[in-house]
Short mmCIF file of C-alpha atoms in Angstrom, two decimals:
data_model
loop_
_atom_site.label_atom_id
_atom_site.label_comp_id
_atom_site.label_asym_id
_atom_site.label_seq_id
_atom_site.Cartn_x
_atom_site.Cartn_y
_atom_site.Cartn_z
CA MET G 1 40.15 16.19 37.16
CA ALA G 2 38.66 19.24 35.24
CA THR G 3 40.48 20.43 32.16
CA ARG G 4 40.32 23.37 30.43
CA TYR G 5 40.20 23.78 26.44
CA TYR G 6 40.75 27.08 24.58
CA ILE G 7 38.74 26.75 21.41
CA THR G 8 38.05 29.06 18.43
CA LEU G 9 35.11 29.59 15.96
CA PRO G 10 36.68 31.19 13.49
CA ASP G 11 33.61 33.11 11.81
CA GLY G 12 30.39 32.46 14.32
CA ALA G 13 27.78 32.70 11.28
CA ARG G 14 29.45 29.02 10.11
CA ALA G 15 29.68 27.66 13.27
CA ARG G 16 26.76 25.26 12.32
CA GLY G 17 26.66 21.50 12.49
CA ALA G 18 25.19 19.56 9.67
CA ASP G 19 21.84 18.62 11.19
CA PRO G 20 20.04 22.18 12.20
CA ASP G 21 17.91 20.22 14.71
CA LEU G 22 21.60 19.36 16.40
CA SER G 23 23.46 22.86 15.77
CA PHE G 24 24.41 26.02 17.33
CA THR G 25 21.69 28.71 16.75
CA ALA G 26 23.62 31.62 18.86
CA GLN G 27 24.92 34.83 17.32
CA THR G 28 27.30 36.31 19.74
CA GLY G 29 30.03 35.05 22.08
CA GLU G 30 27.75 34.33 25.18
CA GLY G 31 25.38 32.88 23.16
CA PHE G 32 27.49 30.12 21.94
CA ALA G 33 29.23 29.33 25.40
CA ALA G 34 25.63 29.19 26.83
CA GLU G 35 24.87 26.72 24.14
CA LEU G 36 27.70 25.01 24.51
CA GLN G 37 27.60 24.74 28.29
CA ALA G 38 24.11 23.28 28.42
CA ALA G 39 25.52 20.04 26.05
CA LEU G 40 28.38 19.69 28.51
CA ARG G 41 26.16 19.76 31.57
CA GLY G 42 23.12 18.10 30.34
CA ASP G 43 22.32 14.99 28.02
CA GLY G 44 19.65 17.10 25.88
CA LEU G 45 21.70 17.25 22.79
CA PHE G 46 23.32 13.63 23.21
CA GLU G 47 19.79 12.33 23.50
CA ARG G 48 18.71 14.40 20.62
CA TRP G 49 21.29 13.16 18.29
CA ARG G 50 21.33 9.47 19.52
CA ARG G 51 17.72 9.10 18.60
CA LYS G 52 18.73 9.91 14.85
CA GLN G 53 20.93 6.99 14.79
CA ASP G 54 19.81 3.70 12.70
CA GLU G 55 19.95 1.96 16.12
CA PRO G 56 19.51 4.11 19.20
CA ASP G 57 20.13 1.63 21.92
CA GLU G 58 23.17 0.24 19.93
CA VAL G 59 25.07 3.82 20.53
CA ASP G 60 28.22 3.89 22.86
CA ARG G 61 26.57 4.88 26.39
CA SER G 62 30.37 6.80 27.20
CA LEU G 63 29.17 9.30 24.34
CA ALA G 64 26.71 10.36 26.72
CA ALA G 65 29.00 11.75 29.58
CA THR G 66 27.96 14.74 31.00
CA ASP G 67 29.60 16.96 33.54
CA PRO G 68 26.95 19.34 35.44
CA ASP G 69 30.00 21.63 36.73
CA ALA G 70 31.10 22.24 33.70
CA THR G 71 31.65 26.15 32.57
CA VAL G 72 32.16 27.99 29.24
CA GLU G 73 33.14 31.53 28.79
CA GLY G 74 32.61 32.87 25.31
CA ALA G 75 34.18 36.23 23.85
CA GLN G 76 33.75 37.75 20.67
CA ASP G 77 36.19 39.70 18.46
CA ASP G 78 34.92 40.62 14.86
CA LEU G 79 34.02 37.31 13.54
CA HIS G 80 35.46 34.93 15.67
CA ILE G 81 34.58 33.53 18.59
CA ASP G 82 36.79 32.48 21.32
CA LEU G 83 35.63 29.84 23.87
CA VAL G 84 36.96 28.77 27.38
CA VAL G 85 35.51 25.29 28.64
CA THR G 86 36.57 23.97 31.66
CA SER G 87 35.55 20.40 32.53
CA SER G 88 35.74 16.65 33.57
CA ILE G 89 34.06 15.89 30.24
CA PRO G 90 36.31 13.17 28.38
CA GLY G 91 38.34 14.89 25.13
CA ALA G 92 36.46 12.91 22.37
CA VAL G 93 33.14 13.42 24.05
CA LEU G 94 33.68 17.24 23.95
CA LYS G 95 34.81 16.78 20.02
CA GLN G 96 32.12 14.75 19.32
CA ARG G 97 29.76 17.86 21.06
CA LEU G 98 31.63 20.61 19.21
CA ARG G 99 31.31 18.57 15.69
CA LEU G 100 27.49 18.14 16.05
CA LEU G 101 27.15 21.96 16.93
CA ALA G 102 29.45 23.47 14.98
CA GLY G 103 30.62 21.09 12.12
CA SER G 104 34.29 21.41 11.21
CA ALA G 105 34.19 25.09 12.01
CA TRP G 106 36.17 25.40 15.12
CA GLU G 107 39.82 24.94 16.38
CA LEU G 108 40.88 23.16 19.17
CA ARG G 109 43.95 25.83 20.15
CA ASP G 110 45.31 24.61 23.50
CA VAL G 111 44.79 22.22 26.36
CA LYS G 112 45.49 22.84 29.95
CA SER G 113 44.72 21.30 33.44
CA ALA G 114 42.54 23.40 34.96
#
């Protein structure tokens, strides 16, 4: 069952994770949406993160979940970015991906059934 997540990046310029190899690089709402959508639809971000772990083979495989039907819409209003994510990915996985991409510079505003 899909869930709709309403996420805000209060300052797009600060929405960067701790590791530049895993972090958002986007500058626009549409760019942030495209990067997050790719991170949910495929396992590329997860695999790059997993390879950086001390024991990559011991990483919890539930964090590798993907949703090929995930969609992310992005809109920019001055400095902040609003993202609407529709996905069947578990909330814990979505949050982990957002922490990798944006660090702590994001806010979950609402969650609804899609």
